[in-house]
Coordinates of C-alpha atoms and ligand atoms in Angstrom, one line a residue:
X1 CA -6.0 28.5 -12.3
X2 CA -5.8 25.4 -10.1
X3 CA -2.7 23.9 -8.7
X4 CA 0.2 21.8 -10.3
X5 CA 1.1 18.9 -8.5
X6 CA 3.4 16.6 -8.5
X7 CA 3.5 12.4 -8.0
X8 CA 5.9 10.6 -7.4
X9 CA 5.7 6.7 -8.2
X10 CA 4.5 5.0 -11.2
X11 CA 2.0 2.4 -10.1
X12 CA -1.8 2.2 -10.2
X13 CA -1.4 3.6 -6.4
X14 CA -0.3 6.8 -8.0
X15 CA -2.5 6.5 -11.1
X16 CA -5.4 6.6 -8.7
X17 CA -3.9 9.5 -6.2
X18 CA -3.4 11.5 -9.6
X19 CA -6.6 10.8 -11.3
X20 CA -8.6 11.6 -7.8
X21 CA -6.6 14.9 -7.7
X22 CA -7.8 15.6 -10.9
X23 CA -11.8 15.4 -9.8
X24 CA -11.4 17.2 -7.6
X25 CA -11.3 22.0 -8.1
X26 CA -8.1 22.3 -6.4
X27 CA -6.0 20.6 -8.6
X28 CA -5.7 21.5 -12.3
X29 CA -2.6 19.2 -13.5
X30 CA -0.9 16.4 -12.4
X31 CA 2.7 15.4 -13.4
X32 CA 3.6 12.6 -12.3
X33 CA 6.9 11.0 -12.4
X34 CA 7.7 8.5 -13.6
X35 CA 4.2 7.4 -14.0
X36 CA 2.8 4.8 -16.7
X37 CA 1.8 5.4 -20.1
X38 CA -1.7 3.6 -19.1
X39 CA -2.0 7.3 -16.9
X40 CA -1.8 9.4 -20.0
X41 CA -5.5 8.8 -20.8
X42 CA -6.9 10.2 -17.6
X43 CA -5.1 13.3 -19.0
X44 CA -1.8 12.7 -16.3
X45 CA 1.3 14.2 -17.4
X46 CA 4.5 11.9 -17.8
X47 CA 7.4 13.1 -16.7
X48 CA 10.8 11.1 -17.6
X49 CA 12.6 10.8 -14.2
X50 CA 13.0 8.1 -11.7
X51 CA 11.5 8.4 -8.9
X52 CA 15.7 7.9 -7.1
X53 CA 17.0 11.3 -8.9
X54 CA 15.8 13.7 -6.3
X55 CA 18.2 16.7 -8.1
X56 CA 16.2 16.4 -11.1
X57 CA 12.8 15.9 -9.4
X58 CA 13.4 19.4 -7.6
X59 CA 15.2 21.0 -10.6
X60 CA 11.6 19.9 -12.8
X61 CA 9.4 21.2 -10.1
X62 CA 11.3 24.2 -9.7
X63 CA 11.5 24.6 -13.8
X64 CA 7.7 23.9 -13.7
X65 CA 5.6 26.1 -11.4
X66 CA 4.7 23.0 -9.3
X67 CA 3.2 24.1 -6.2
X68 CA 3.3 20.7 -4.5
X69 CA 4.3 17.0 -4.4
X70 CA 2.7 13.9 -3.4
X71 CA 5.6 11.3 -2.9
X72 CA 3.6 7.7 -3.5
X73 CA 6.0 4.9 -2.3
X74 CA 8.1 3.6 0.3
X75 CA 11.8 3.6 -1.0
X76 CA 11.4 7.6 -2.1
X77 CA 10.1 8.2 1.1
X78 CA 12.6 6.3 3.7
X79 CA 15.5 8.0 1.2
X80 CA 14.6 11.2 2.4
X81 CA 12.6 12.7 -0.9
X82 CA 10.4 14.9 0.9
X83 CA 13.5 16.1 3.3
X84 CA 15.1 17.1 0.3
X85 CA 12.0 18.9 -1.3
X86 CA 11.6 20.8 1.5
X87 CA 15.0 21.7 2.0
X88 CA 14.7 22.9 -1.8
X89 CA 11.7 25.1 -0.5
X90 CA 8.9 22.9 -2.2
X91 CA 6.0 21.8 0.0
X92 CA 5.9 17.3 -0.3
X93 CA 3.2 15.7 1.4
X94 CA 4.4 12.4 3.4
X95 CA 6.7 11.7 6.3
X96 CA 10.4 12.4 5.9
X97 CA 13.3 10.2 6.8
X98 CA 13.2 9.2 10.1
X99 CA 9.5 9.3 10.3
X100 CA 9.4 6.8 7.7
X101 CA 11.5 4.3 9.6
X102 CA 7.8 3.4 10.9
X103 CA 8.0 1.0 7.6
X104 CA 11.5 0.8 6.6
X105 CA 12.6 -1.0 10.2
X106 CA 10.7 -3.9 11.3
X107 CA 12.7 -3.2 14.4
X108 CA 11.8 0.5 14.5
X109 CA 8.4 -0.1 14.3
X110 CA 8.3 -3.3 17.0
X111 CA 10.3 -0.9 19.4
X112 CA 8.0 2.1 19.2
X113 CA 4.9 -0.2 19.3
X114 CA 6.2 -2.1 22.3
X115 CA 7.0 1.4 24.4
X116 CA 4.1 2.5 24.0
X117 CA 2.0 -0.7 24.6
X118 CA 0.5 -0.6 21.0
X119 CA -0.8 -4.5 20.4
X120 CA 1.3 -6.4 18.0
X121 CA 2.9 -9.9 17.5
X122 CA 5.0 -11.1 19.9
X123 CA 8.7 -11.2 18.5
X124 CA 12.5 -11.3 18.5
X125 CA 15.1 -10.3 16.4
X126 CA 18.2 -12.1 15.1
X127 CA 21.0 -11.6 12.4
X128 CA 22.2 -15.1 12.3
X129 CA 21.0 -18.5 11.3
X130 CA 22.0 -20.2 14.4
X131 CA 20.0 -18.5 17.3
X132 CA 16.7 -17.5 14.9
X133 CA 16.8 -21.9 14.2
X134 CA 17.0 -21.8 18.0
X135 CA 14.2 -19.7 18.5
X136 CA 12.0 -21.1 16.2
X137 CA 12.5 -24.6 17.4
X138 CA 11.6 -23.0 21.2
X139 CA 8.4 -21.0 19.7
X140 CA 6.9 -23.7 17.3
X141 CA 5.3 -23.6 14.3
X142 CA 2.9 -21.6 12.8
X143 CA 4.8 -18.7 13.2
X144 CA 6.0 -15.8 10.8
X145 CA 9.4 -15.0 9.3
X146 CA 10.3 -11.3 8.1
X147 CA 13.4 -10.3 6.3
X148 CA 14.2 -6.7 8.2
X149 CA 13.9 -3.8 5.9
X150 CA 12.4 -3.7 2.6
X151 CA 11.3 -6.4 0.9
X152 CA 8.5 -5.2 -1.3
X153 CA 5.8 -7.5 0.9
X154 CA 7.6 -10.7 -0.4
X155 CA 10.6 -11.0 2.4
X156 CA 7.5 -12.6 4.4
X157 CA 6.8 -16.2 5.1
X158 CA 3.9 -17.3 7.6
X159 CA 5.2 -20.5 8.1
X160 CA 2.9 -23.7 8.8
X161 CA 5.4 -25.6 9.6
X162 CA 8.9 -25.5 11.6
X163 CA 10.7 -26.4 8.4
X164 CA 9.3 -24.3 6.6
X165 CA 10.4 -21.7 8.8
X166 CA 14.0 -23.5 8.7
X167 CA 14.0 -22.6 5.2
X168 CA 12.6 -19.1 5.2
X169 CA 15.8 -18.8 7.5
X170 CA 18.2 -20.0 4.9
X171 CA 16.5 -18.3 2.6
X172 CA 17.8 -15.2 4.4
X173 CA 21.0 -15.8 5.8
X174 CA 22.4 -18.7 3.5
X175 CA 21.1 -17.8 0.1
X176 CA 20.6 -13.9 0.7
X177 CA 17.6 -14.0 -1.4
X178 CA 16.5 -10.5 0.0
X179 CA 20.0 -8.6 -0.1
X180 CA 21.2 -6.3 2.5
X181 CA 17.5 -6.4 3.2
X182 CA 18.2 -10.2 4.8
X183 CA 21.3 -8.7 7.4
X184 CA 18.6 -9.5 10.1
X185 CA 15.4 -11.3 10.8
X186 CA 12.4 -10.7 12.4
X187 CA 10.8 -13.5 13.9
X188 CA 6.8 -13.1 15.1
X189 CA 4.1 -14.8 16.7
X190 CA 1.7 -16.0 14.3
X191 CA -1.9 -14.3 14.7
X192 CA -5.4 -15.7 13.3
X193 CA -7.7 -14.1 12.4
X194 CA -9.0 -11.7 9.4
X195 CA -7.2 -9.2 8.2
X196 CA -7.9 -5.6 7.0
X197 CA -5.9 -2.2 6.3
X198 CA -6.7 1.3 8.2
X199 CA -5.0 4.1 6.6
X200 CA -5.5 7.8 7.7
X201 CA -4.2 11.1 7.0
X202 CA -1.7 12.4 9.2
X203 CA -0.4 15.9 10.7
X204 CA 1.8 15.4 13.9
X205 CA -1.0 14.0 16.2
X206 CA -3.8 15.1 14.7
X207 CA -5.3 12.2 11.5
X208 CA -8.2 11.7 9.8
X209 CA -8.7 8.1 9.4
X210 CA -10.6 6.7 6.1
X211 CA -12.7 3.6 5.6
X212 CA -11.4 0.1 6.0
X213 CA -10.3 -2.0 3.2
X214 CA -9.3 -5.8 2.6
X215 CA -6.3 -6.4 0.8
X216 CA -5.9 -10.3 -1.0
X217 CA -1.7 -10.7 -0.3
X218 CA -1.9 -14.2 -1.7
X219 CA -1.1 -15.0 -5.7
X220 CA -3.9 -17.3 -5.8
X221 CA -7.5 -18.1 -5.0
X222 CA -8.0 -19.5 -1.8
X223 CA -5.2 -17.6 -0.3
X224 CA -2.7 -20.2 -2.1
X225 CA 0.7 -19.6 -3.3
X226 CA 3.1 -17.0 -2.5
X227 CA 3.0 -13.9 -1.0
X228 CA 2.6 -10.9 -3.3
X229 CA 2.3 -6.7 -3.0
X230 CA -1.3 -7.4 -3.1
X231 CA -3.8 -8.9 -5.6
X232 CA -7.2 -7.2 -5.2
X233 CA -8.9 -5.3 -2.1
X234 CA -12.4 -3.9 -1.6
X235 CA -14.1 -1.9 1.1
X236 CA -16.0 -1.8 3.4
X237 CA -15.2 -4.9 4.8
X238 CA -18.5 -6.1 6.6
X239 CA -17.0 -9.0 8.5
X240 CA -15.3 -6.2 10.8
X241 CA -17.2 -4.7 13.3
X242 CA -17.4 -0.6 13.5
X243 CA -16.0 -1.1 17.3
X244 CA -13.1 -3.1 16.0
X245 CA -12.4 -0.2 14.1
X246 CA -13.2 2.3 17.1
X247 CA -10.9 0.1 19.2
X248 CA -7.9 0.2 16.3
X249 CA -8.3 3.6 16.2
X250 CA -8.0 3.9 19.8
X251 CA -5.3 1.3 20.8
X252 CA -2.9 2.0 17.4
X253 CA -3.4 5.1 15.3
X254 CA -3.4 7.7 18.4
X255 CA -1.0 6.1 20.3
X256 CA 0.9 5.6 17.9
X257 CA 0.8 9.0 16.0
X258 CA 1.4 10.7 19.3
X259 CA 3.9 8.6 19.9
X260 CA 5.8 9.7 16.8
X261 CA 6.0 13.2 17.9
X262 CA 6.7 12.9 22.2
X263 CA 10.0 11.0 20.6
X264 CA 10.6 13.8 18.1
X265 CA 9.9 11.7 14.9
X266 CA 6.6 13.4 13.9
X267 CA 4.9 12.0 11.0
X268 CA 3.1 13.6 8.6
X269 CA 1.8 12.2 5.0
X270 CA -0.4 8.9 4.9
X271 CA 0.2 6.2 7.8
X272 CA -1.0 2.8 6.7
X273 CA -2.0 0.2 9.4
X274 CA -1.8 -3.5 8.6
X275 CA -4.0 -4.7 10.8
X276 CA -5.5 -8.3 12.2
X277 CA -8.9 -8.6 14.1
X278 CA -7.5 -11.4 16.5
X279 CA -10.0 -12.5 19.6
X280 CA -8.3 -10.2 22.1
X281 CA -8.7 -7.2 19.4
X282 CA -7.0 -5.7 16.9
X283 CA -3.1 -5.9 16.3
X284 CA -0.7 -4.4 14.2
X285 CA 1.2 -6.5 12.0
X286 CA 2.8 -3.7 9.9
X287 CA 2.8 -0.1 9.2
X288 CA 3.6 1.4 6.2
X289 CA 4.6 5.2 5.6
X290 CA 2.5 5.4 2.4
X291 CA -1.3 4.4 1.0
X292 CA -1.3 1.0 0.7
X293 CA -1.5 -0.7 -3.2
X294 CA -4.0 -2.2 -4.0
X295 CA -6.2 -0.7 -1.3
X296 CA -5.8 3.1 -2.6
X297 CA -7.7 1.9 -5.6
X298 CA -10.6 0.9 -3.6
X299 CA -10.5 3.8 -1.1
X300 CA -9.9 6.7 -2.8
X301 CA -13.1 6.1 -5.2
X302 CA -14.7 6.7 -2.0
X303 CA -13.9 10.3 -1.4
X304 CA -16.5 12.6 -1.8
X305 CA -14.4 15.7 -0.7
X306 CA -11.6 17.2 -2.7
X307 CA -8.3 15.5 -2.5
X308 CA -6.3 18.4 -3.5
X309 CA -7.8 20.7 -1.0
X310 CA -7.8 18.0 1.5
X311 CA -4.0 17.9 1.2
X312 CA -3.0 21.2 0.7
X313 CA -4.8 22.1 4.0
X314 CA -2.8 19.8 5.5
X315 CA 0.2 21.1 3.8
X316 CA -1.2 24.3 5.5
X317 CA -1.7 24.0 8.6
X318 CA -5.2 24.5 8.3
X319 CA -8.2 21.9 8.9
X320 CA -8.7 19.6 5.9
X321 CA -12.3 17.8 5.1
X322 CA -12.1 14.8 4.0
X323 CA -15.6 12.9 3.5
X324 CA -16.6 9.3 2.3
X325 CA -19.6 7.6 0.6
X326 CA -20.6 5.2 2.8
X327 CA -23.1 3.5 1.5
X328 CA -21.5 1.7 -1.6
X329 CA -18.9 -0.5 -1.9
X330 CA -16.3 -0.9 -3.9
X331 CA -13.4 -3.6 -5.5
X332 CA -10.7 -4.2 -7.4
X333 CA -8.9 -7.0 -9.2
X334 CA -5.3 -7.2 -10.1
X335 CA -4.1 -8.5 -13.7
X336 CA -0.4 -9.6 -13.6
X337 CA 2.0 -11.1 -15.4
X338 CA 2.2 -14.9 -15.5
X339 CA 4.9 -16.1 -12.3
X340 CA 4.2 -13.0 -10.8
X341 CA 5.9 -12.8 -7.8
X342 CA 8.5 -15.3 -8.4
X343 CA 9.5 -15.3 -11.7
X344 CA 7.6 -12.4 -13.6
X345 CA 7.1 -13.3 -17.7
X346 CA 6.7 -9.8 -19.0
X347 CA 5.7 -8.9 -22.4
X348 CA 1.9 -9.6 -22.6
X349 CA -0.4 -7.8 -24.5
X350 CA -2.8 -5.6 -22.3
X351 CA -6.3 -5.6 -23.9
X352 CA -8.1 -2.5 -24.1
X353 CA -10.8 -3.0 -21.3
X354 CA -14.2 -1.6 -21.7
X355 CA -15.5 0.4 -18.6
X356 CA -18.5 2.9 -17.5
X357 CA -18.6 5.8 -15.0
X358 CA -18.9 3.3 -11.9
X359 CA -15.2 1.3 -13.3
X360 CA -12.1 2.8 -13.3
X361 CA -8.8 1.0 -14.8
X362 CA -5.7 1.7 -12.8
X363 CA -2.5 0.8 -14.7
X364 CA 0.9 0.1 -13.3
X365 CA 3.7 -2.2 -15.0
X366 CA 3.0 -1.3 -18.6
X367 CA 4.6 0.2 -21.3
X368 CA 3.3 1.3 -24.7
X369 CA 4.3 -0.7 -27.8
X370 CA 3.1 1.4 -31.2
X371 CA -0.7 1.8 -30.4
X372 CA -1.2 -0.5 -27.5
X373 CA 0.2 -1.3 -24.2
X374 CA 2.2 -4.5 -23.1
X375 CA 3.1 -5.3 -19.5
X376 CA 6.1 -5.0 -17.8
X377 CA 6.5 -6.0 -14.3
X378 CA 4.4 -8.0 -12.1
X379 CA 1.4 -6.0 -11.4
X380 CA 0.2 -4.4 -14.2
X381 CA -3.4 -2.8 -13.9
X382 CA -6.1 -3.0 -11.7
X383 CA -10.0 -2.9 -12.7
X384 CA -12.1 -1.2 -10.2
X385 CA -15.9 -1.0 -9.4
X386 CA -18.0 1.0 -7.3
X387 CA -21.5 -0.1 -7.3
X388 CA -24.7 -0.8 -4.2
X389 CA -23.5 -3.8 -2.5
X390 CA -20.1 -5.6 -2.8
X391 CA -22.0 -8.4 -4.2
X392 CA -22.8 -6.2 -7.4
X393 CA -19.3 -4.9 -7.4
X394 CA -18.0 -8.2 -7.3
X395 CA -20.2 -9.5 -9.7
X396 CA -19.4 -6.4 -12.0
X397 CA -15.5 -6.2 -12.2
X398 CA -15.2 -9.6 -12.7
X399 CA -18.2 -9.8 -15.6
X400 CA -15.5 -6.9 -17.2
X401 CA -12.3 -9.3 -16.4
X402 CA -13.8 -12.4 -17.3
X403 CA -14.8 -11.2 -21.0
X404 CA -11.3 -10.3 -21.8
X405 CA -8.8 -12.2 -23.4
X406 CA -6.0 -12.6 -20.9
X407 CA -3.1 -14.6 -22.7
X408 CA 0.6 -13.9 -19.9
X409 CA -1.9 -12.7 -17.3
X410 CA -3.5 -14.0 -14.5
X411 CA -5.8 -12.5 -11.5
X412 CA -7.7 -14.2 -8.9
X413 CA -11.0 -14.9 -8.9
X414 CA -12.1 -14.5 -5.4
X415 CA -11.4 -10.8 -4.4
X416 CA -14.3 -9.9 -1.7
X417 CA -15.1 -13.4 -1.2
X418 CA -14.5 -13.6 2.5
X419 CA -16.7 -10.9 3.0
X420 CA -19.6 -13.0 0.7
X421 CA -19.5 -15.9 2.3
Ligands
LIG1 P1 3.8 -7.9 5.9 O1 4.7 -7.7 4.8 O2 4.4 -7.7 7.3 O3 2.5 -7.2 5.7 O4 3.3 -9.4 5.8 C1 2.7 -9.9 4.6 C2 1.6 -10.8 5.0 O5 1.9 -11.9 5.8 C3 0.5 -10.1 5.8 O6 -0.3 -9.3 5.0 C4 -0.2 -11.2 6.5 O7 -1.1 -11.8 5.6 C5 0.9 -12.2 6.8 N1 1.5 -11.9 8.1 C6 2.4 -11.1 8.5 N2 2.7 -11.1 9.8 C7 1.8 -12.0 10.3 C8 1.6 -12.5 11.7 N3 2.3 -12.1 12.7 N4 0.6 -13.4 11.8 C9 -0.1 -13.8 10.7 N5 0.1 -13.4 9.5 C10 1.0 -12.5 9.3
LIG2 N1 -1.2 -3.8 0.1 C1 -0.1 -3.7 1.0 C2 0.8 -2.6 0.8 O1 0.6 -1.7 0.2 O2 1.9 -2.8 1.4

């Protein structure tokens, strides 16, 4: 009999970690908590507690025979989940507490980078309205505006302009739009040029990295509008070179990841590098302590090894394989929920989308309503392709997407486009 695992989250990040446990001969079940009913047709277990209630998430585990637990997102992870499921004497995979400061502090992560001489954007940080308005008038426009701590990718304004950096700043400090999340601000250099995600597996200083991906943070085509969790991604991404991924590689993930464990904050679990291929090389714009949404959907398709096994080697000390097809390509498109990120209109109906062996649907912010499923939050699935080029794959997610009917969604129509041009 395989393994029972459990996952923690309920987005189409965790839909695909579940369903790619589930290829693979290691893993026989997957519960996953609190998941999505849009899971429970990939034959994922739902399991009726918040991801917050880290009592009852041991108590079920223990009450369940599960051997081991994948922890998905960020907020689980930096409140100490896997800490706690360890303490509890059941093996987690991802980083605990401090170790996943790396992406709940700004400041945490600038500090390490900048000790260790890992290349990132130039910055400063301020908690008051006053000498951040001072700085940006001294830096200049464009230039980039974080709210410290988490904001769910939205506390984050590139701004073109000096005003509209003014404003991200009363945003924060006047209006408090992003909570205690706002108490300080993170002011950064503005770097051009194009952007893609490196995420590896992780063990103290050892990681195996995985393929490159392209995330599309923007609501709308053309990279207009507001700045979301993330709207589509593909892999590989073409337009970066394999020694700009060597030289990442070299100049962030060890460093970094070594790092982590001369200062006595070892990280283990999934380190996600936001990354942008500027002229003088690649540099860090964030880290995150988790596999990236949407890029897991367009990576993890690309495993050919056994996800389970990979893991639970890692889990064990011993040496996990991880291998990728890298010849095809892959992409994904989100659907959301008309106003998504600003002001989400939930309540659409969520059509039943017809898909072969080379498509996958990934659901996240739905919930079933008698026989079909409605959405419920911004993101609410994502349709995914694997196919010979990225042209095809392109050409084949959307030729699914574009015959539905979509009343309350919306989704962009250019994923993979910068890598097409
Ligand atoms: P973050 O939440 O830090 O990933 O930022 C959200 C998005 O803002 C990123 O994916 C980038 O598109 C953009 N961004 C963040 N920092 C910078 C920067 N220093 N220069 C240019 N763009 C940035
Ligand atoms: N797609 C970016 C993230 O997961 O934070």
């Amino acid at each position: 009999m395989g393994q029972k695992v459990l996952v923690i989250g309920s987005g189409a990040r965790e839909h695909t970690i579940s369903h790619t446990l589930l290829k693979g001969d290691t893993v026989s079940e997957v519960h996953c908590a609190p998941g999505n009913p849009g899971m429970e047709s990939d034959g994922i277990k739902l399991v009726q507690i918040d991801e917050s209630n880290h009592a009852e998430l041991i108590e079920y585990a223990k009450q369940n025979g599960i051997d081991w637990a994948f922890v998905g997102p960020e907020v689980p992870l930096i409140e100490g989940l896997v800490d706690d499921f360890e303490a509890a004497g059941i093996k987690a995979f991802g980083p605990n507490k401090v170790a996943a400061q790396i992406e709940g502090s700004k400041t945490f992560a600038k500090e390490l980078m900048e000790r260790h001489n890992v290349p990132t954007a130039a910055y400063a940080t301020f908690d008051n309205l006053a000498d951040a308005r001072a700085y940006v008038e001294a830096k200049g426009a464009p230039i980039v505006v974080k709210a410290d701590g988490l904001a769910a990718g939205k506390g984050v304004t590139v701004a073109m302009t000096e005003d509209d950096a003014y404003k991200a700043l009363e945003d924060i400090f006047v209006d408090h739009r992003f909570g205690a999340a706002g108490a300080s601000v993170v002011i950064e250099e503005f770097l051009e040029g194009q952007e893609f995600s490196l995420m590896s597996f992780v063990r103290g200083k050892e990681f195996w990295a995985m393929p490159i991906s392209q995330d599309h943070k923007r609501a709308y085509d053309n990279d207009e509008g507001p700045n979301t969790g993330g709207m589509g991604a593909y892999s590989p991404v073409p337009q970066i070179a394999q020694s700009v991924i060597d030289q990442a590689i070299e100049t962030i993930v060890k460093p970094v990841t070594a790092a982590m464990v001369d200062e006595g904050t070892p990280f283990n679990g999934i380190l996600y590098a936001g990354l942008i291929a500027t002229a003088d090389g690649p540099k860090v714009i964030e880290f995150n302590a988790r596999f990236g949404d949407p890029e897991t959907e367009v990576v993890l398709p690309k495993l050919t090894s056994d996800l389970g096994a990979g893991i639970w080697a890692l889990l064990n000390d011993e040496t996990p394989v991880f291998t990728w097809d890298d010849q095809r390509a892959t992409l994904g498109v989100v659907l959301a929920s008309d106003g998504y990120p600003v002001n989400v209109i939930k309540g659409a109906h969520v059509p039943s989308i017809p898909v072969d062996s080379d498509s996958h649907v990934y659901y996240a912010g739905v919930q079933r309503d008698g026989d079909h499923l409605v959405a419920n939050s911004g993101r609410v699935l994502l349709v995914e392709t694997t196919a010979d080029t990225l042209q095809a794959a392109q050409d084949k997610v959307y030729a699914i997407i574009d015959s539905l009917e979509t009343p309350g969604l919306f989704y962009r129509h250019d994923i993979g486009a910068k890598a097409l041009k």
